Amino acid sequence: MNVSNYSPCPAINQWEKAGASLTSTLKNYSKLCQTLGHDSLSEGARPDDLATRISSALEVHAALSRELIGCTTALQKARNKLVSPFFKLPEEIISTIFIDVVYDFNDPNAPDFVPPSEDIWLLYRRLYQLVGVCTSWKYIAMEETKLWSMILFDQNHPTQRQVSLQRSGSSKLYLAAFNPSPTISRKLINILTEYGHRFYAINFEFNAGDNAVVRDLIATLVQGNTSSSLTELSIRAASAYYMTTRPPEPSDYIIPHDHPQSDSFKNILQNLTTFRTSGALIHWDNLAFSTRLVELWINKLVLGYDEKVIPFIQTLSSASNLRNLTIISVLTFHSSVSVPSMGTASAQHVQFPHLQSLFIQDIYFNTLRLLLPTIAPGSHRLTFFLSPKNLRFNRVEDVDSDDDELEDLADVDFTVLCKILEFIRIDTLIISGFNGFGVDVWLTGTMIYQLLKVIPTLKTLKLDYWIFNQDLWENIRPLWTIQDNSNETPVLALENLYLTAATIPDIQGFQEMVINQSLRRVVLGGAAHRVDRTVSSSGRFQEGSSLVKWLREHVKEVRVVHMIDRLDEVYSDSWRLW
């Protein structure tokens, strides 16, 4: 635009005219002030009267000075905003940036796991930091209703809850509610009644055994017309460990059979796209999901005896458009009378036509041998977190056993487990040697060889708290070694290798594996040796170390993590906001 042809808007014209008038008036006033004493006294003014008038004028000067300071501040802010590259962005883009900053839960420097309530307070801290930067940022943040859409309900912070509800405008809301008492809070009922139609997600936590709280919640959701807007529901029963030692009793279920709220609960589930549950016992054989459900996360669930596994999977398959399925610590009790045969399980393949990812962790053998073969093969990526439980039957008489004492408890031969896995297409395998105190390498080199040999589809191997010694490399070397005159391909063809809190005393064996596997990505954390069962800081793997330099020469993508960092999947069973 040609500046010479630019015609200022009326606001600029008014401001410039007022400024010119102020300047002219101030010049005239300055001259009068300089001659006031001489001229007024020569004209017969009384000195005491003049002094009083001057004192009044000086007070006016002080007020004018404050006004001028305010004008200067306002103009400086306006100028700085106009010349700042950030404020040249449209306000909608700035709001989007603010939302991304406030709701970013992928901070690599954050603790591995924090409770959902701490995540929410982290969100609030970020929000108020933005508000405190400057007036312009405060205005944008206050007007962006999505920044205030996270509603925390607990017993201690009612003020923040009300502030968020007021500033959220008409935005859809996420409610994180923690109800520690055996009866539902009247304040929570009031919130759900008044704002229920705006909640798209509810994350509800209660104490195990206080099942009436859940039933009251469902009744309130229906009365407040929340069921029509709710698309994400998360329910967690805290301290539910006692229910894992025996088959469920009727009183353990959050909603008994034929309860008046049973149909209401089913109707709520029909609208969901995401359902997450941990520790809450549900009559799964009495449920059916809709085509809307795309994500299902199940943790700490007691089904009963083994015969419940196949009906449970069949219920899950009613969500025909399910894309992401996570099954962690789903428990059944072994019974020689009620256990279906392996042939029965494989013959009753259950289809998940749109499934993209399946995550399995912490499952006893008697449950696993039915669960894995029942899920029909497909194009989905299966991530299997191998654990000592996979080698144990869960029996009712084992209730007094100490899970930390693995000796003499492995009542399944490892070859039997491998025979089951041989027919399962596994994309990612995870193994951890952490026992709560340090390293417990519970698989021998021979066992790892047997395992990897039956999983030719394996693309990603993730090992946590593991020791890579000579015994391991010597046992698994045949998996990638082929004869020069052979037309066979190596059994193992990994693309990604993750090693966290690892010990690699045999660097040469590790390098041989890397070269022969043609890896695309390596994530490495740990050290060359250990002291007193902990990772030693001496010889740790870090940027600039000889092994990391070597890896960068042979692998396309290398990421080095802290020596005590763990795999993300180690915390997969942790209760989170989303």
Coordinates of C-alpha atoms in Angstrom, one line a residue:
M1 CA 0.0 0.0 0.0
N2 CA 1.3 3.5 -0.9
V3 CA 1.6 5.4 2.4
S4 CA 1.0 8.7 0.7
N5 CA -2.4 7.6 -0.5
Y6 CA -3.4 6.1 2.9
S7 CA -6.3 7.9 4.6
P8 CA -6.3 7.5 8.4
C9 CA -9.5 6.2 10.0
P10 CA -11.7 8.5 12.1
A11 CA -10.2 7.1 15.4
I12 CA -6.7 8.1 14.3
N13 CA -7.9 11.5 13.1
Q14 CA -9.6 12.2 16.5
W15 CA -6.5 11.0 18.4
E16 CA -4.1 13.2 16.3
K17 CA -6.4 16.3 16.6
A18 CA -6.7 15.8 20.4
G19 CA -2.9 15.5 20.6
A20 CA -2.3 18.6 18.5
S21 CA -4.8 20.6 20.6
L22 CA -3.2 19.3 23.8
T23 CA 0.3 20.3 22.6
S24 CA -0.9 23.8 21.6
T25 CA -2.8 24.3 24.9
L26 CA 0.2 23.0 26.9
K27 CA 2.6 25.5 25.2
N28 CA 0.2 28.4 25.9
Y29 CA -0.2 27.1 29.5
S30 CA 3.5 26.8 30.0
K31 CA 4.0 30.5 29.0
L32 CA 1.3 31.6 31.4
C33 CA 2.9 29.6 34.2
Q34 CA 6.3 31.3 33.6
T35 CA 4.8 34.8 33.9
L36 CA 2.0 34.2 36.4
G37 CA 3.9 35.4 39.5
H38 CA 5.1 38.7 38.0
D39 CA 2.0 39.6 36.0
S40 CA -0.6 38.7 38.7
L41 CA 1.2 40.6 41.5
S42 CA 1.7 43.7 39.3
E43 CA -2.1 43.6 38.6
G44 CA -2.8 43.7 42.4
A45 CA -3.4 40.0 43.2
R46 CA -3.2 39.0 46.9
P47 CA -0.1 36.8 47.5
D48 CA -1.9 34.4 49.9
D49 CA -4.7 33.9 47.3
L50 CA -2.2 33.3 44.5
A51 CA -0.3 30.8 46.7
T52 CA -3.5 28.9 47.3
R53 CA -4.4 28.8 43.7
I54 CA -0.9 27.6 42.7
S55 CA -1.1 24.8 45.3
S56 CA -4.4 23.7 43.7
A57 CA -2.8 23.8 40.2
L58 CA 0.1 21.7 41.4
E59 CA -2.4 19.0 42.4
V60 CA -3.9 19.2 38.9
H61 CA -0.3 18.8 37.5
A62 CA 0.2 15.6 39.5
A63 CA -3.1 14.2 38.2
L64 CA -2.1 15.2 34.6
S65 CA 1.2 13.5 35.1
R66 CA -0.5 10.3 36.0
E67 CA -2.8 10.5 33.0
L68 CA 0.2 11.1 30.7
I69 CA 2.0 8.1 32.2
G70 CA -1.2 6.0 31.5
C71 CA -1.3 7.4 27.9
T72 CA 2.4 6.6 27.4
T73 CA 1.9 3.0 28.7
A74 CA -1.1 2.4 26.5
L75 CA 0.7 3.7 23.4
Q76 CA 3.8 1.6 24.1
K77 CA 1.7 -1.5 24.5
A78 CA -0.2 -0.8 21.3
R79 CA 3.1 -0.1 19.4
N80 CA 4.8 -3.2 20.8
K81 CA 1.8 -5.3 19.8
L82 CA 1.7 -3.9 16.3
V83 CA 5.4 -4.5 15.6
S84 CA 5.6 -7.9 17.4
P85 CA 5.7 -10.8 14.9
F86 CA 3.6 -12.9 17.3
F87 CA 0.7 -10.5 17.3
K88 CA 0.7 -10.3 13.5
L89 CA -0.8 -13.8 13.7
P90 CA -4.6 -14.0 13.6
E91 CA -6.1 -14.2 17.1
E92 CA -7.5 -17.6 16.2
I93 CA -4.0 -18.9 15.6
I94 CA -2.8 -17.5 18.9
S95 CA -5.6 -19.1 20.7
T96 CA -4.7 -22.5 19.1
I97 CA -1.1 -22.0 20.2
F98 CA -2.3 -21.3 23.8
I99 CA -4.5 -24.4 23.7
D100 CA -1.6 -26.6 22.5
V101 CA 0.7 -25.2 25.2
V102 CA -1.8 -25.7 28.1
Y103 CA -2.9 -29.2 27.1
D104 CA 0.5 -30.6 26.2
F105 CA 1.1 -33.7 28.2
N106 CA 4.1 -35.0 26.2
D107 CA 6.8 -33.1 28.1
P108 CA 9.9 -35.4 28.0
N109 CA 11.1 -33.8 31.3
A110 CA 7.9 -34.5 33.2
P111 CA 7.8 -37.3 35.8
D112 CA 7.0 -40.8 34.4
F113 CA 3.6 -40.8 36.1
V114 CA 1.5 -38.4 38.1
P115 CA -2.1 -38.7 39.3
P116 CA -4.7 -37.1 37.1
S117 CA -5.4 -34.4 39.7
E118 CA -1.7 -33.3 39.4
D119 CA -2.0 -33.3 35.6
I120 CA -5.0 -30.9 35.9
W121 CA -3.1 -28.6 38.3
L122 CA -0.2 -28.6 35.8
L123 CA -2.8 -27.5 33.2
Y124 CA -4.0 -24.7 35.5
R125 CA -0.5 -23.5 36.3
R126 CA 0.3 -23.2 32.6
L127 CA -2.9 -21.3 32.0
Y128 CA -2.3 -18.7 34.7
Q129 CA 1.3 -18.3 33.5
L130 CA -0.1 -17.3 30.1
V131 CA -2.5 -14.9 31.7
G132 CA 0.3 -13.3 33.7
V133 CA 2.6 -12.5 30.7
C134 CA 0.9 -9.3 29.6
T135 CA -2.5 -7.7 29.2
S136 CA -2.9 -8.8 25.6
W137 CA -2.2 -12.4 26.4
K138 CA -4.5 -12.2 29.4
Y139 CA -7.3 -10.9 27.2
I140 CA -6.9 -13.7 24.6
A141 CA -6.7 -16.4 27.3
M142 CA -9.7 -15.1 29.1
E143 CA -11.8 -15.0 25.9
E144 CA -10.7 -18.5 24.7
T145 CA -13.3 -20.6 26.4
K146 CA -11.7 -23.9 25.5
L147 CA -8.8 -23.1 27.8
W148 CA -11.2 -23.2 30.7
S149 CA -13.1 -26.4 29.7
M150 CA -11.3 -28.7 32.2
I151 CA -13.4 -29.0 35.3
L152 CA -11.8 -30.6 38.4
F153 CA -14.2 -31.7 41.1
D154 CA -12.6 -32.5 44.5
Q155 CA -13.3 -31.5 48.0
N156 CA -10.7 -28.8 48.3
H157 CA -10.8 -26.3 45.4
P158 CA -14.4 -25.1 44.8
T159 CA -13.2 -21.6 43.7
Q160 CA -11.2 -22.8 40.8
R161 CA -14.1 -25.0 39.7
Q162 CA -16.5 -22.1 39.6
V163 CA -14.0 -19.9 37.8
S164 CA -13.6 -22.5 35.1
L165 CA -17.3 -23.0 34.8
Q166 CA -17.9 -19.3 34.4
R167 CA -15.0 -18.7 31.9
S168 CA -15.7 -21.8 29.8
G169 CA -18.6 -20.0 28.1
S170 CA -20.6 -22.5 26.0
S171 CA -17.6 -24.8 25.3
K172 CA -17.9 -28.5 25.8
L173 CA -16.6 -29.6 29.2
Y174 CA -14.3 -32.3 30.5
L175 CA -15.1 -33.3 34.1
A176 CA -12.5 -35.1 36.3
A177 CA -14.3 -36.1 39.5
F178 CA -12.9 -37.7 42.6
N179 CA -15.5 -38.9 45.0
P180 CA -13.9 -40.3 48.2
S181 CA -17.1 -40.7 50.2
P182 CA -19.5 -43.7 50.1
T183 CA -22.3 -41.4 48.9
I184 CA -22.2 -39.1 45.9
S185 CA -21.5 -35.4 46.6
R186 CA -24.5 -33.1 46.5
K187 CA -22.3 -30.5 44.9
L188 CA -21.4 -32.9 42.1
I189 CA -25.0 -33.7 41.5
N190 CA -25.7 -30.0 41.2
I191 CA -22.9 -29.5 38.7
L192 CA -24.1 -32.5 36.6
T193 CA -27.7 -31.3 36.7
E194 CA -26.9 -27.7 35.7
Y195 CA -24.1 -28.3 33.2
G196 CA -24.6 -31.9 32.3
H197 CA -25.6 -31.2 28.7
R198 CA -22.2 -29.7 28.1
F199 CA -20.0 -32.5 29.3
Y200 CA -18.4 -34.5 26.5
A201 CA -16.1 -36.5 28.8
I202 CA -16.2 -37.6 32.4
N203 CA -13.4 -39.2 34.4
F204 CA -14.9 -40.6 37.6
E205 CA -13.0 -42.2 40.5
F206 CA -14.5 -43.8 43.6
N207 CA -13.4 -46.2 46.3
A208 CA -13.9 -49.8 45.5
G209 CA -17.0 -51.2 47.2
D210 CA -18.8 -47.9 47.1
N211 CA -20.8 -49.1 44.1
A212 CA -23.9 -47.0 45.0
V213 CA -21.9 -43.9 44.1
V214 CA -21.7 -45.1 40.5
R215 CA -25.3 -45.9 40.3
D216 CA -26.2 -42.4 41.7
L217 CA -23.8 -41.0 39.1
I218 CA -25.6 -42.8 36.3
A219 CA -29.0 -41.7 37.5
T220 CA -27.8 -38.1 37.7
L221 CA -26.4 -38.3 34.1
V222 CA -29.7 -39.5 32.8
Q223 CA -31.7 -36.8 34.7
G224 CA -29.3 -34.0 33.6
N225 CA -29.5 -35.1 29.9
T226 CA -25.8 -35.8 30.0
S227 CA -26.1 -39.1 28.3
S228 CA -26.8 -37.5 24.9
S229 CA -23.7 -35.3 25.0
L230 CA -21.3 -37.7 26.7
T231 CA -18.8 -39.4 24.3
E232 CA -16.0 -40.4 26.6
L233 CA -16.4 -42.1 29.9
S234 CA -13.7 -43.3 32.3
I235 CA -14.6 -45.1 35.6
R236 CA -12.0 -46.2 38.1
A237 CA -12.5 -48.1 41.4
A238 CA -9.6 -47.2 43.6
S239 CA -8.1 -49.8 46.0
A240 CA -9.8 -52.7 44.2
Y241 CA -7.0 -55.2 44.9
Y242 CA -8.9 -57.2 47.4
M243 CA -11.3 -58.4 44.7
T244 CA -8.5 -60.0 42.7
T245 CA -8.1 -62.8 45.3
R246 CA -11.5 -64.5 44.7
P247 CA -14.2 -64.8 42.1
P248 CA -16.7 -61.9 42.1
E249 CA -19.7 -61.9 44.3
P250 CA -23.0 -60.2 43.3
S251 CA -22.4 -57.3 45.6
D252 CA -19.0 -56.6 44.0
Y253 CA -20.6 -55.4 40.7
I254 CA -21.2 -51.7 40.3
I255 CA -24.6 -52.5 38.8
P256 CA -26.2 -55.8 39.7
H257 CA -28.2 -57.8 37.2
D258 CA -31.8 -56.5 36.8
H259 CA -31.0 -53.3 38.7
P260 CA -33.1 -50.3 37.6
Q261 CA -29.9 -48.4 36.4
S262 CA -28.8 -51.3 34.2
D263 CA -30.7 -50.1 31.2
S264 CA -29.5 -46.5 31.8
F265 CA -25.9 -47.6 31.9
K266 CA -26.4 -49.5 28.6
N267 CA -27.9 -46.5 26.9
I268 CA -25.0 -44.3 28.1
L269 CA -22.5 -46.8 26.6
Q270 CA -24.3 -46.7 23.3
N271 CA -23.3 -43.1 22.7
L272 CA -19.6 -43.5 23.7
T273 CA -16.6 -43.3 21.4
T274 CA -14.2 -44.0 24.2
F275 CA -14.7 -46.2 27.3
R276 CA -12.0 -46.7 30.0
T277 CA -12.4 -48.7 33.1
S278 CA -10.2 -49.9 35.9
G279 CA -11.1 -52.0 38.9
A280 CA -14.8 -51.6 38.4
L281 CA -16.6 -54.9 38.1
I282 CA -19.2 -54.9 35.3
H283 CA -21.5 -57.7 34.0
W284 CA -19.9 -57.8 30.5
D285 CA -22.2 -60.5 29.3
N286 CA -25.1 -58.1 29.8
L287 CA -23.6 -55.3 27.6
A288 CA -23.4 -54.4 23.9
F289 CA -21.5 -51.6 22.3
S290 CA -22.4 -49.5 19.3
T291 CA -20.5 -48.7 16.1
R292 CA -19.5 -45.4 17.6
L293 CA -17.0 -46.9 20.1
V294 CA -13.5 -46.7 18.7
E295 CA -11.3 -46.9 21.8
L296 CA -11.7 -49.4 24.7
W297 CA -9.2 -49.5 27.7
I298 CA -9.8 -52.2 30.3
N299 CA -7.6 -52.7 33.4
K300 CA -7.8 -54.6 36.7
L301 CA -10.9 -56.6 35.8
V302 CA -12.0 -59.9 37.5
L303 CA -14.2 -61.9 35.2
G304 CA -14.7 -65.1 37.2
Y305 CA -13.6 -68.5 36.0
D306 CA -11.9 -69.2 32.6
E307 CA -15.2 -69.9 30.9
K308 CA -15.9 -66.2 31.0
V309 CA -13.1 -65.3 28.6
I310 CA -14.7 -66.1 25.3
P311 CA -18.1 -64.4 26.1
F312 CA -16.1 -61.4 27.3
I313 CA -14.3 -61.1 24.0
Q314 CA -17.5 -61.6 22.1
T315 CA -19.0 -58.6 24.0
L316 CA -16.1 -56.4 23.1
S317 CA -16.5 -57.4 19.4
S318 CA -20.0 -55.8 19.4
A319 CA -18.1 -52.6 19.0
S320 CA -17.6 -53.4 15.3
N321 CA -15.7 -50.1 14.5
L322 CA -13.3 -50.5 17.4
R323 CA -9.8 -49.3 16.5
N324 CA -7.8 -49.4 19.7
L325 CA -8.2 -52.1 22.4
T326 CA -6.1 -52.3 25.6
I327 CA -6.5 -55.3 27.9
I328 CA -4.4 -55.1 31.1
S329 CA -4.7 -57.3 34.2
V330 CA -7.9 -59.1 33.2
L331 CA -8.1 -62.0 35.5
T332 CA -9.9 -65.3 35.6
F333 CA -9.5 -68.3 37.9
H334 CA -8.5 -71.6 36.6
S335 CA -10.8 -74.5 37.0
S336 CA -10.3 -78.0 35.6
V337 CA -14.0 -78.4 35.3
S338 CA -14.8 -75.1 33.5
V339 CA -11.8 -74.5 31.3
P340 CA -12.6 -74.7 27.5
S341 CA -10.0 -76.5 25.4
M342 CA -7.5 -74.7 23.2
G343 CA -9.3 -76.1 20.2
T344 CA -12.6 -74.6 21.4
A345 CA -10.9 -71.1 21.7
S346 CA -9.3 -71.2 18.3
A347 CA -12.5 -72.5 16.7
Q348 CA -14.5 -69.5 18.1
H349 CA -12.5 -66.7 16.4
V350 CA -14.0 -63.3 17.2
Q351 CA -13.6 -60.7 14.5
F352 CA -12.6 -57.1 15.0
P353 CA -12.7 -55.9 11.4
H354 CA -11.5 -52.3 12.0
L355 CA -9.0 -52.9 14.8
Q356 CA -5.7 -51.1 14.4
S357 CA -3.9 -51.7 17.7
L358 CA -4.2 -54.3 20.4
F359 CA -2.2 -54.1 23.7
I360 CA -2.0 -57.1 26.1
Q361 CA -0.3 -56.9 29.5
D362 CA -0.2 -58.7 32.8
I363 CA -2.4 -61.7 32.0
Y364 CA -2.2 -65.1 33.7
F365 CA -1.5 -68.1 31.5
N366 CA -4.9 -69.7 32.0
T367 CA -6.6 -66.5 30.8
L368 CA -4.0 -65.8 28.1
R369 CA -4.3 -69.2 26.4
L370 CA -7.9 -68.5 25.7
L371 CA -7.8 -64.7 25.1
L372 CA -5.1 -64.6 22.4
P373 CA -6.4 -67.5 20.2
T374 CA -10.0 -66.2 20.4
I375 CA -9.2 -62.8 18.8
A376 CA -9.2 -63.5 15.1
P377 CA -6.0 -62.6 13.1
G378 CA -6.2 -59.3 11.3
S379 CA -4.2 -56.3 10.1
H380 CA -4.0 -54.8 13.6
R381 CA -0.7 -54.3 15.4
L382 CA -0.4 -56.5 18.5
T383 CA 1.8 -55.2 21.4
F384 CA 2.4 -58.0 23.9
F385 CA 4.0 -57.2 27.3
L386 CA 5.5 -60.5 28.4
S387 CA 5.6 -61.0 32.2
P388 CA 6.1 -63.8 34.7
K389 CA 2.3 -64.1 35.1
N390 CA 2.2 -65.5 31.6
L391 CA 3.8 -68.7 33.0
R392 CA 1.4 -69.1 35.9
F393 CA -2.1 -70.5 36.4
N394 CA -4.3 -68.3 38.6
R395 CA -6.0 -70.6 41.1
V396 CA -8.4 -69.7 43.9
E397 CA -6.1 -71.6 46.3
D398 CA -3.2 -69.3 45.3
V399 CA -4.6 -66.3 47.1
D400 CA -2.0 -66.4 49.9
S401 CA 0.9 -66.6 47.4
D402 CA 3.4 -63.7 47.3
D403 CA 3.6 -62.3 43.7
D404 CA 7.0 -61.0 44.4
E405 CA 8.4 -64.5 45.0
L406 CA 8.5 -66.0 41.5
E407 CA 10.5 -69.1 42.5
D408 CA 8.5 -72.3 42.3
L409 CA 5.4 -70.4 41.1
A410 CA 6.0 -70.9 37.3
D411 CA 3.8 -73.9 36.8
V412 CA 3.7 -73.6 33.0
D413 CA 6.6 -74.8 30.9
F414 CA 8.0 -72.0 28.7
T415 CA 7.7 -74.2 25.6
V416 CA 4.0 -74.4 26.1
L417 CA 3.7 -70.6 26.1
C418 CA 5.8 -70.4 23.0
K419 CA 3.5 -72.9 21.3
I420 CA 0.6 -70.6 21.8
L421 CA 2.5 -67.5 20.7
E422 CA 3.6 -69.3 17.6
F423 CA 0.2 -68.8 16.0
I424 CA -0.2 -65.2 17.1
R425 CA 1.0 -62.3 14.9
I426 CA 2.9 -60.1 17.3
D427 CA 4.3 -56.7 16.1
T428 CA 5.8 -55.4 19.3
L429 CA 7.2 -57.5 22.2
I430 CA 8.0 -55.9 25.6
I431 CA 9.9 -57.5 28.4
S432 CA 10.9 -56.0 31.7
G433 CA 13.3 -57.3 34.3
F434 CA 12.4 -54.8 37.0
N435 CA 11.0 -56.5 40.1
G436 CA 10.4 -53.5 42.3
F437 CA 13.9 -53.3 43.7
G438 CA 16.3 -53.9 40.9
V439 CA 17.0 -56.3 38.0
D440 CA 15.6 -59.8 37.9
V441 CA 16.5 -61.4 34.5
W442 CA 13.7 -64.0 34.7
L443 CA 14.3 -65.4 31.1
T444 CA 17.5 -67.2 30.2
G445 CA 19.2 -66.7 26.8
T446 CA 17.8 -70.1 25.7
M447 CA 14.2 -69.0 26.6
I448 CA 14.6 -65.7 24.7
Y449 CA 15.8 -67.6 21.7
Q450 CA 12.8 -69.9 21.8
L451 CA 10.5 -67.0 22.1
L452 CA 11.9 -64.9 19.3
K453 CA 12.1 -67.9 17.0
V454 CA 8.3 -68.4 17.1
I455 CA 7.5 -64.7 16.4
P456 CA 8.8 -64.1 12.9
T457 CA 6.4 -61.2 12.5
L458 CA 8.2 -59.2 15.3
K459 CA 9.2 -55.7 14.2
T460 CA 9.8 -54.0 17.5
L461 CA 11.6 -55.3 20.6
K462 CA 11.5 -53.3 23.8
L463 CA 13.6 -54.4 26.8
D464 CA 13.5 -52.7 30.1
Y465 CA 15.9 -53.3 33.0
W466 CA 17.7 -56.2 31.2
I467 CA 21.2 -57.4 31.1
F468 CA 22.7 -58.2 27.7
N469 CA 25.5 -60.6 28.5
Q470 CA 27.4 -63.1 26.4
D471 CA 25.0 -65.9 27.2
L472 CA 22.1 -63.9 25.6
W473 CA 24.0 -63.1 22.4
E474 CA 25.3 -66.6 21.9
N475 CA 21.8 -68.0 22.2
I476 CA 20.0 -65.6 19.9
R477 CA 22.8 -65.3 17.3
P478 CA 21.4 -68.2 15.1
L479 CA 18.2 -66.1 14.7
W480 CA 20.0 -63.8 12.2
T481 CA 22.9 -66.0 11.1
I482 CA 22.4 -67.9 7.8
Q483 CA 24.7 -70.1 5.8
D484 CA 26.3 -68.6 2.7
N485 CA 24.9 -71.3 0.5
S486 CA 21.4 -71.2 2.0
N487 CA 18.3 -69.5 0.4
E488 CA 16.7 -69.0 3.8
T489 CA 16.1 -65.6 5.3
P490 CA 16.9 -64.8 8.9
V491 CA 14.3 -65.7 11.5
L492 CA 14.6 -62.4 13.2
A493 CA 14.2 -59.1 11.2
L494 CA 13.7 -56.3 13.7
E495 CA 13.2 -52.7 12.6
N496 CA 13.1 -51.0 16.0
L497 CA 15.0 -51.8 19.2
Y498 CA 14.3 -50.0 22.6
L499 CA 16.6 -50.6 25.5
T500 CA 15.9 -48.7 28.7
A501 CA 17.8 -48.9 32.0
A502 CA 19.8 -51.6 30.2
T503 CA 23.2 -53.2 31.1
I504 CA 25.3 -54.2 28.1
P505 CA 28.6 -55.6 29.3
D506 CA 29.1 -57.4 25.9
I507 CA 29.2 -54.4 23.6
Q508 CA 30.6 -56.5 20.7
G509 CA 27.6 -58.9 20.8
F510 CA 25.2 -55.9 20.8
Q511 CA 27.0 -54.4 17.8
E512 CA 26.8 -57.6 15.9
M513 CA 23.1 -57.7 16.4
V514 CA 22.6 -54.1 15.2
I515 CA 24.6 -54.7 12.0
N516 CA 22.8 -57.9 11.1
Q517 CA 19.3 -56.6 11.9
S518 CA 19.4 -53.5 9.7
L519 CA 17.6 -51.5 12.4
R520 CA 15.9 -48.3 11.5
R521 CA 15.6 -47.0 15.1
V522 CA 17.4 -47.6 18.3
V523 CA 16.4 -46.1 21.7
L524 CA 19.2 -46.6 24.2
G525 CA 19.4 -45.8 27.9
G526 CA 21.6 -47.5 30.6
A527 CA 25.2 -48.4 31.1
A528 CA 27.9 -50.9 30.3
H529 CA 27.7 -52.4 33.8
R530 CA 25.9 -52.3 37.1
V531 CA 26.9 -51.9 40.8
D532 CA 24.7 -53.4 43.6
R533 CA 21.9 -54.2 41.1
T534 CA 21.5 -50.6 40.0
V535 CA 22.7 -48.9 36.8
S536 CA 26.1 -47.5 37.3
S537 CA 26.8 -44.0 36.3
S538 CA 30.3 -45.2 35.2
G539 CA 30.2 -46.1 31.5
R540 CA 26.6 -44.9 31.0
F541 CA 25.4 -44.4 27.5
Q542 CA 25.1 -40.8 26.6
E543 CA 25.7 -38.4 23.7
G544 CA 29.4 -38.5 22.8
S545 CA 30.0 -42.0 24.2
S546 CA 31.7 -44.5 21.9
L547 CA 28.7 -46.8 21.6
V548 CA 26.4 -43.9 20.7
K549 CA 28.8 -42.6 18.1
W550 CA 29.0 -46.1 16.6
L551 CA 25.2 -46.4 16.5
R552 CA 24.8 -43.1 14.7
E553 CA 27.1 -44.5 12.0
H554 CA 25.0 -47.6 11.5
V555 CA 21.4 -46.7 12.4
K556 CA 19.2 -44.1 10.7
E557 CA 17.5 -42.9 13.9
V558 CA 19.1 -43.1 17.4
R559 CA 17.7 -41.6 20.5
V560 CA 19.5 -41.6 23.8
V561 CA 17.5 -41.4 27.0
H562 CA 18.5 -41.0 30.6
M563 CA 20.0 -44.1 32.2
I564 CA 17.1 -44.6 34.6
D565 CA 14.3 -43.7 32.2
R566 CA 11.7 -46.4 31.7
L567 CA 9.6 -47.5 28.7
D568 CA 6.3 -45.6 28.4
E569 CA 4.5 -49.0 28.3
V570 CA 5.7 -49.7 31.8
Y571 CA 3.1 -47.2 33.0
S572 CA 0.4 -48.4 30.7
D573 CA -1.8 -49.5 33.6
S574 CA -1.6 -46.1 35.2
W575 CA -4.9 -44.1 35.5
R576 CA -4.7 -41.0 33.3
L577 CA -6.9 -38.2 32.1
W578 CA -7.0 -39.6 28.5

